Each structure stands twice: as C-alpha cells, then as structure tokens.
Amino acid sequence: MEKPTDFELLLAQEITNLDRFIIKSPLGTNEFWSEWQRKAGEIVITKAAIKKAIRIYEKKLPPEQLLKLSAMLESYREIASYLELLRETALKIKGIDIEGFTLFDSMEGDNEEEF
C-alpha cells in the first residue's frame, strides 16, 4: 500500500473538518431545523470572525496566511450555500416559496466587497 501524499492527507483532513456541517436529520423535521439552526449559527459566527481577523491583521500577516484565511472564508461560503439550499428545499416541501430571498446574504452582507 502506497503512503498517502501530503495533498491527500490535507484533503482528507479538510473533508473531516467540514463533514460536521452535513445535516443528517430528515428534511423539514423539528430535528432538521434544530440541527440546521446550530450549523447556520456556527457558519455566521465563523465567517464574521474570519472577516474581522482579515480586516484587523491584513497588513501584519504574511501573504500565505491571508491566502489561507481567504480560502477558509470561501469554504464557509460554500457551506452556507449548502445550508441555504437545504432550507429552501425544506420550505418548498411545506409549500412555502421564498424565491429571491437568500438568508445568508441578507444576514451578513455577503455581497460586500471582497478582501
């Protein structure tokens, strides 16, 4: 058996880190909404912390660290998109159409200028 490369190890670690955001409760159940709320809250807080860290330390951090923070921020944006898709789907199942309303963008101003 071949030894995994550094890239393969990093990828496996990232998948493990992000796996905690997968919602396992059945769509639309009370358990789903509780789990969704916990994970959505974590995303909002983590994204805010990363944005603040970038704003405060932008000129003090080495470029590699800023690149890493930007990559983390992008990962959390992708997770927010996943959670938003689940929310929209769960609401549509209940017959609620929320066309044109994206929760994460309206909560955090994701359309702000990027770093």
PDB file of N, CA and C in Angstrom, residues 31-99:
ATOM      1  N   GLU A  31     -36.068  18.107  14.257  1.00  0.00           N
ATOM      2  CA  GLU A  31     -34.653  17.814  14.445  1.00  0.00           C
ATOM      3  C   GLU A  31     -33.813  18.466  13.343  1.00  0.00           C
ATOM      4  N   PHE A  32     -34.346  18.423  12.117  1.00  0.00           N
ATOM      5  CA  PHE A  32     -33.665  19.075  10.994  1.00  0.00           C
ATOM      6  C   PHE A  32     -33.481  20.555  11.279  1.00  0.00           C
ATOM      7  N   TRP A  33     -34.547  21.246  11.691  1.00  0.00           N
ATOM      8  CA  TRP A  33     -34.470  22.686  11.920  1.00  0.00           C
ATOM      9  C   TRP A  33     -33.542  23.017  13.076  1.00  0.00           C
ATOM     10  N   SER A  34     -33.535  22.195  14.114  1.00  0.00           N
ATOM     11  CA  SER A  34     -32.612  22.427  15.238  1.00  0.00           C
ATOM     12  C   SER A  34     -31.168  22.280  14.776  1.00  0.00           C
ATOM     13  N   GLU A  35     -30.910  21.212  14.037  1.00  0.00           N
ATOM     14  CA  GLU A  35     -29.558  20.959  13.526  1.00  0.00           C
ATOM     15  C   GLU A  35     -29.155  22.058  12.543  1.00  0.00           C
ATOM     16  N   TRP A  36     -30.075  22.440  11.666  1.00  0.00           N
ATOM     17  CA  TRP A  36     -29.809  23.497  10.688  1.00  0.00           C
ATOM     18  C   TRP A  36     -29.472  24.808  11.407  1.00  0.00           C
ATOM     19  N   GLN A  37     -30.232  25.136  12.424  1.00  0.00           N
ATOM     20  CA  GLN A  37     -30.014  26.383  13.148  1.00  0.00           C
ATOM     21  C   GLN A  37     -28.637  26.403  13.822  1.00  0.00           C
ATOM     22  N   ARG A  38     -28.248  25.297  14.438  1.00  0.00           N
ATOM     23  CA  ARG A  38     -26.923  25.215  15.076  1.00  0.00           C
ATOM     24  C   ARG A  38     -25.812  25.421  14.051  1.00  0.00           C
ATOM     25  N   LYS A  39     -25.922  24.727  12.942  1.00  0.00           N
ATOM     26  CA  LYS A  39     -24.868  24.790  11.931  1.00  0.00           C
ATOM     27  C   LYS A  39     -24.847  26.149  11.230  1.00  0.00           C
ATOM     28  N   ALA A  40     -26.017  26.699  10.963  1.00  0.00           N
ATOM     29  CA  ALA A  40     -26.086  28.020  10.336  1.00  0.00           C
ATOM     30  C   ALA A  40     -25.497  29.075  11.267  1.00  0.00           C
ATOM     31  N   GLY A  41     -25.797  28.978  12.546  1.00  0.00           N
ATOM     32  CA  GLY A  41     -25.230  29.912  13.513  1.00  0.00           C
ATOM     33  C   GLY A  41     -23.723  29.818  13.573  1.00  0.00           C
ATOM     34  N   GLU A  42     -23.204  28.613  13.536  1.00  0.00           N
ATOM     35  CA  GLU A  42     -21.754  28.423  13.557  1.00  0.00           C
ATOM     36  C   GLU A  42     -21.106  29.042  12.320  1.00  0.00           C
ATOM     37  N   ILE A  43     -21.745  28.880  11.178  1.00  0.00           N
ATOM     38  CA  ILE A  43     -21.216  29.454   9.935  1.00  0.00           C
ATOM     39  C   ILE A  43     -21.191  30.971  10.028  1.00  0.00           C
ATOM     40  N   VAL A  44     -22.280  31.573  10.476  1.00  0.00           N
ATOM     41  CA  VAL A  44     -22.356  33.026  10.562  1.00  0.00           C
ATOM     42  C   VAL A  44     -21.265  33.569  11.485  1.00  0.00           C
ATOM     43  N   ILE A  45     -21.114  32.957  12.651  1.00  0.00           N
ATOM     44  CA  ILE A  45     -20.114  33.408  13.623  1.00  0.00           C
ATOM     45  C   ILE A  45     -18.693  33.199  13.093  1.00  0.00           C
ATOM     46  N   THR A  46     -18.429  32.048  12.497  1.00  0.00           N
ATOM     47  CA  THR A  46     -17.089  31.758  11.989  1.00  0.00           C
ATOM     48  C   THR A  46     -16.719  32.701  10.846  1.00  0.00           C
ATOM     49  N   LYS A  47     -17.667  32.930   9.934  1.00  0.00           N
ATOM     50  CA  LYS A  47     -17.386  33.857   8.838  1.00  0.00           C
ATOM     51  C   LYS A  47     -17.116  35.258   9.358  1.00  0.00           C
ATOM     52  N   ALA A  48     -17.882  35.689  10.346  1.00  0.00           N
ATOM     53  CA  ALA A  48     -17.667  37.023  10.925  1.00  0.00           C
ATOM     54  C   ALA A  48     -16.288  37.116  11.568  1.00  0.00           C
ATOM     55  N   ALA A  49     -15.880  36.063  12.257  1.00  0.00           N
ATOM     56  CA  ALA A  49     -14.562  36.055  12.908  1.00  0.00           C
ATOM     57  C   ALA A  49     -13.442  36.109  11.876  1.00  0.00           C
ATOM     58  N   ILE A  50     -13.573  35.347  10.805  1.00  0.00           N
ATOM     59  CA  ILE A  50     -12.543  35.343   9.764  1.00  0.00           C
ATOM     60  C   ILE A  50     -12.459  36.721   9.103  1.00  0.00           C
ATOM     61  N   LYS A  51     -13.622  37.306   8.779  1.00  0.00           N
ATOM     62  CA  LYS A  51     -13.629  38.630   8.157  1.00  0.00           C
ATOM     63  C   LYS A  51     -12.974  39.665   9.067  1.00  0.00           C
ATOM     64  N   LYS A  52     -13.284  39.599  10.360  1.00  0.00           N
ATOM     65  CA  LYS A  52     -12.698  40.547  11.309  1.00  0.00           C
ATOM     66  C   LYS A  52     -11.186  40.344  11.402  1.00  0.00           C
ATOM     67  N   ALA A  53     -10.745  39.098  11.466  1.00  0.00           N
ATOM     68  CA  ALA A  53      -9.310  38.814  11.532  1.00  0.00           C
ATOM     69  C   ALA A  53      -8.590  39.355  10.305  1.00  0.00           C
ATOM     70  N   ILE A  54      -9.194  39.197   9.146  1.00  0.00           N
ATOM     71  CA  ILE A  54      -8.577  39.708   7.919  1.00  0.00           C
ATOM     72  C   ILE A  54      -8.507  41.235   7.963  1.00  0.00           C
ATOM     73  N   ARG A  55      -9.594  41.877   8.385  1.00  0.00           N
ATOM     74  CA  ARG A  55      -9.594  43.342   8.449  1.00  0.00           C
ATOM     75  C   ARG A  55      -8.538  43.869   9.419  1.00  0.00           C
ATOM     76  N   ILE A  56      -8.448  43.259  10.589  1.00  0.00           N
ATOM     77  CA  ILE A  56      -7.546  43.749  11.625  1.00  0.00           C
ATOM     78  C   ILE A  56      -6.085  43.443  11.306  1.00  0.00           C
ATOM     79  N   TYR A  57      -5.813  42.245  10.813  1.00  0.00           N
ATOM     80  CA  TYR A  57      -4.426  41.797  10.650  1.00  0.00           C
ATOM     81  C   TYR A  57      -3.943  41.765   9.205  1.00  0.00           C
ATOM     82  N   GLU A  58      -4.727  42.311   8.296  1.00  0.00           N
ATOM     83  CA  GLU A  58      -4.399  42.223   6.871  1.00  0.00           C
ATOM     84  C   GLU A  58      -2.962  42.658   6.560  1.00  0.00           C
ATOM     85  N   LYS A  59      -2.504  43.727   7.159  1.00  0.00           N
ATOM     86  CA  LYS A  59      -1.167  44.250   6.853  1.00  0.00           C
ATOM     87  C   LYS A  59      -0.074  43.602   7.701  1.00  0.00           C
ATOM     88  N   LYS A  60      -0.470  42.834   8.719  1.00  0.00           N
ATOM     89  CA  LYS A  60       0.506  42.236   9.633  1.00  0.00           C
ATOM     90  C   LYS A  60       0.790  40.763   9.322  1.00  0.00           C
ATOM     91  N   LEU A  61      -0.099  40.136   8.580  1.00  0.00           N
ATOM     92  CA  LEU A  61       0.047  38.704   8.304  1.00  0.00           C
ATOM     93  C   LEU A  61       0.822  38.470   7.014  1.00  0.00           C
ATOM     94  N   PRO A  62       1.571  37.370   6.965  1.00  0.00           N
ATOM     95  CA  PRO A  62       2.242  37.022   5.707  1.00  0.00           C
ATOM     96  C   PRO A  62       1.196  36.656   4.645  1.00  0.00           C
ATOM     97  N   PRO A  63       1.539  36.836   3.390  1.00  0.00           N
ATOM     98  CA  PRO A  63       0.583  36.545   2.305  1.00  0.00           C
ATOM     99  C   PRO A  63       0.012  35.126   2.359  1.00  0.00           C
ATOM    100  N   GLU A  64       0.826  34.160   2.783  1.00  0.00           N
ATOM    101  CA  GLU A  64       0.337  32.769   2.844  1.00  0.00           C
ATOM    102  C   GLU A  64      -0.811  32.638   3.847  1.00  0.00           C
ATOM    103  N   GLN A  65      -0.679  33.337   4.972  1.00  0.00           N
ATOM    104  CA  GLN A  65      -1.725  33.270   5.996  1.00  0.00           C
ATOM    105  C   GLN A  65      -3.004  33.951   5.513  1.00  0.00           C
ATOM    106  N   LEU A  66      -2.863  35.089   4.832  1.00  0.00           N
ATOM    107  CA  LEU A  66      -4.036  35.764   4.271  1.00  0.00           C
ATOM    108  C   LEU A  66      -4.717  34.893   3.227  1.00  0.00           C
ATOM    109  N   LEU A  67      -3.919  34.205   2.426  1.00  0.00           N
ATOM    110  CA  LEU A  67      -4.469  33.298   1.425  1.00  0.00           C
ATOM    111  C   LEU A  67      -5.231  32.160   2.091  1.00  0.00           C
ATOM    112  N   LYS A  68      -4.676  31.633   3.182  1.00  0.00           N
ATOM    113  CA  LYS A  68      -5.338  30.558   3.923  1.00  0.00           C
ATOM    114  C   LYS A  68      -6.664  31.040   4.516  1.00  0.00           C
ATOM    115  N   LEU A  69      -6.670  32.240   5.094  1.00  0.00           N
ATOM    116  CA  LEU A  69      -7.914  32.790   5.653  1.00  0.00           C
ATOM    117  C   LEU A  69      -8.957  33.022   4.560  1.00  0.00           C
ATOM    118  N   SER A  70      -8.521  33.515   3.420  1.00  0.00           N
ATOM    119  CA  SER A  70      -9.438  33.725   2.294  1.00  0.00           C
ATOM    120  C   SER A  70     -10.013  32.406   1.797  1.00  0.00           C
ATOM    121  N   ALA A  71      -9.182  31.371   1.763  1.00  0.00           N
ATOM    122  CA  ALA A  71      -9.649  30.048   1.346  1.00  0.00           C
ATOM    123  C   ALA A  71     -10.653  29.486   2.356  1.00  0.00           C
ATOM    124  N   MET A  72     -10.388  29.711   3.649  1.00  0.00           N
ATOM    125  CA  MET A  72     -11.332  29.273   4.679  1.00  0.00           C
ATOM    126  C   MET A  72     -12.669  29.992   4.512  1.00  0.00           C
ATOM    127  N   LEU A  73     -12.613  31.293   4.272  1.00  0.00           N
ATOM    128  CA  LEU A  73     -13.824  32.077   4.086  1.00  0.00           C
ATOM    129  C   LEU A  73     -14.634  31.548   2.901  1.00  0.00           C
ATOM    130  N   GLU A  74     -13.950  31.203   1.828  1.00  0.00           N
ATOM    131  CA  GLU A  74     -14.632  30.650   0.657  1.00  0.00           C
ATOM    132  C   GLU A  74     -15.276  29.299   0.977  1.00  0.00           C
ATOM    133  N   SER A  75     -14.595  28.469   1.765  1.00  0.00           N
ATOM    134  CA  SER A  75     -15.172  27.185   2.172  1.00  0.00           C
ATOM    135  C   SER A  75     -16.463  27.400   2.953  1.00  0.00           C
ATOM    136  N   TYR A  76     -16.432  28.353   3.868  1.00  0.00           N
ATOM    137  CA  TYR A  76     -17.629  28.621   4.656  1.00  0.00           C
ATOM    138  C   TYR A  76     -18.746  29.218   3.808  1.00  0.00           C
ATOM    139  N   ARG A  77     -18.402  29.951   2.778  1.00  0.00           N
ATOM    140  CA  ARG A  77     -19.439  30.445   1.846  1.00  0.00           C
ATOM    141  C   ARG A  77     -20.100  29.265   1.125  1.00  0.00           C
ATOM    142  N   GLU A  78     -19.292  28.283   0.740  1.00  0.00           N
ATOM    143  CA  GLU A  78     -19.841  27.093   0.088  1.00  0.00           C
ATOM    144  C   GLU A  78     -20.761  26.322   1.034  1.00  0.00           C
ATOM    145  N   ILE A  79     -20.362  26.213   2.286  1.00  0.00           N
ATOM    146  CA  ILE A  79     -21.199  25.527   3.275  1.00  0.00           C
ATOM    147  C   ILE A  79     -22.490  26.300   3.485  1.00  0.00           C
ATOM    148  N   ALA A  80     -22.402  27.632   3.531  1.00  0.00           N
ATOM    149  CA  ALA A  80     -23.603  28.455   3.675  1.00  0.00           C
ATOM    150  C   ALA A  80     -24.546  28.229   2.495  1.00  0.00           C
ATOM    151  N   SER A  81     -24.001  28.068   1.294  1.00  0.00           N
ATOM    152  CA  SER A  81     -24.832  27.781   0.118  1.00  0.00           C
ATOM    153  C   SER A  81     -25.543  26.437   0.266  1.00  0.00           C
ATOM    154  N   TYR A  82     -24.824  25.451   0.776  1.00  0.00           N
ATOM    155  CA  TYR A  82     -25.408  24.125   1.021  1.00  0.00           C
ATOM    156  C   TYR A  82     -26.550  24.229   2.032  1.00  0.00           C
ATOM    157  N   LEU A  83     -26.307  24.945   3.133  1.00  0.00           N
ATOM    158  CA  LEU A  83     -27.349  25.092   4.158  1.00  0.00           C
ATOM    159  C   LEU A  83     -28.545  25.871   3.624  1.00  0.00           C
ATOM    160  N   GLU A  84     -28.272  26.866   2.798  1.00  0.00           N
ATOM    161  CA  GLU A  84     -29.365  27.649   2.198  1.00  0.00           C
ATOM    162  C   GLU A  84     -30.204  26.775   1.266  1.00  0.00           C
ATOM    163  N   LEU A  85     -29.555  25.929   0.484  1.00  0.00           N
ATOM    164  CA  LEU A  85     -30.277  25.030  -0.411  1.00  0.00           C
ATOM    165  C   LEU A  85     -31.172  24.079   0.387  1.00  0.00           C
ATOM    166  N   LEU A  86     -30.652  23.548   1.492  1.00  0.00           N
ATOM    167  CA  LEU A  86     -31.462  22.670   2.338  1.00  0.00           C
ATOM    168  C   LEU A  86     -32.655  23.408   2.928  1.00  0.00           C
ATOM    169  N   ARG A  87     -32.421  24.636   3.384  1.00  0.00           N
ATOM    170  CA  ARG A  87     -33.502  25.448   3.964  1.00  0.00           C
ATOM    171  C   ARG A  87     -34.592  25.699   2.928  1.00  0.00           C
ATOM    172  N   GLU A  88     -34.193  26.112   1.732  1.00  0.00           N
ATOM    173  CA  GLU A  88     -35.150  26.379   0.667  1.00  0.00           C
ATOM    174  C   GLU A  88     -35.936  25.127   0.315  1.00  0.00           C
ATOM    175  N   THR A  89     -35.251  24.000   0.221  1.00  0.00           N
ATOM    176  CA  THR A  89     -35.916  22.740  -0.115  1.00  0.00           C
ATOM    177  C   THR A  89     -36.919  22.348   0.960  1.00  0.00           C
ATOM    178  N   ALA A  90     -36.520  22.462   2.228  1.00  0.00           N
ATOM    179  CA  ALA A  90     -37.416  22.119   3.338  1.00  0.00           C
ATOM    180  C   ALA A  90     -38.645  23.018   3.335  1.00  0.00           C
ATOM    181  N   LEU A  91     -38.474  24.306   3.040  1.00  0.00           N
ATOM    182  CA  LEU A  91     -39.615  25.221   2.999  1.00  0.00           C
ATOM    183  C   LEU A  91     -40.520  24.927   1.800  1.00  0.00           C
ATOM    184  N   LYS A  92     -39.937  24.581   0.662  1.00  0.00           N
ATOM    185  CA  LYS A  92     -40.738  24.250  -0.526  1.00  0.00           C
ATOM    186  C   LYS A  92     -41.576  23.000  -0.292  1.00  0.00           C
ATOM    187  N   ILE A  93     -41.013  22.041   0.442  1.00  0.00           N
ATOM    188  CA  ILE A  93     -41.771  20.831   0.768  1.00  0.00           C
ATOM    189  C   ILE A  93     -43.026  21.189   1.557  1.00  0.00           C
ATOM    190  N   LYS A  94     -42.917  22.225   2.410  1.00  0.00           N
ATOM    191  CA  LYS A  94     -44.067  22.685   3.195  1.00  0.00           C
ATOM    192  C   LYS A  94     -44.978  23.615   2.400  1.00  0.00           C
ATOM    193  N   GLY A  95     -44.607  23.892   1.135  1.00  0.00           N
ATOM    194  CA  GLY A  95     -45.425  24.756   0.291  1.00  0.00           C
ATOM    195  C   GLY A  95     -45.112  26.233   0.440  1.00  0.00           C
ATOM    196  N   ILE A  96     -43.977  26.554   1.032  1.00  0.00           N
ATOM    197  CA  ILE A  96     -43.583  27.942   1.230  1.00  0.00           C
ATOM    198  C   ILE A  96     -42.551  28.301   0.173  1.00  0.00           C
ATOM    199  N   ASP A  97     -42.883  29.289  -0.662  1.00  0.00           N
ATOM    200  CA  ASP A  97     -41.956  29.709  -1.713  1.00  0.00           C
ATOM    201  C   ASP A  97     -41.260  30.983  -1.263  1.00  0.00           C
ATOM    202  N   ILE A  98     -39.956  30.956  -1.247  1.00  0.00           N
ATOM    203  CA  ILE A  98     -39.174  32.097  -0.781  1.00  0.00           C
ATOM    204  C   ILE A  98     -38.271  32.626  -1.899  1.00  0.00           C
ATOM    205  N   GLU A  99     -38.739  32.544  -3.111  1.00  0.00           N
ATOM    206  CA  GLU A  99     -37.968  32.962  -4.287  1.00  0.00           C
ATOM    207  C   GLU A  99     -37.366  34.353  -4.081  1.00  0.00           C
TER     208      GLU A  99
END
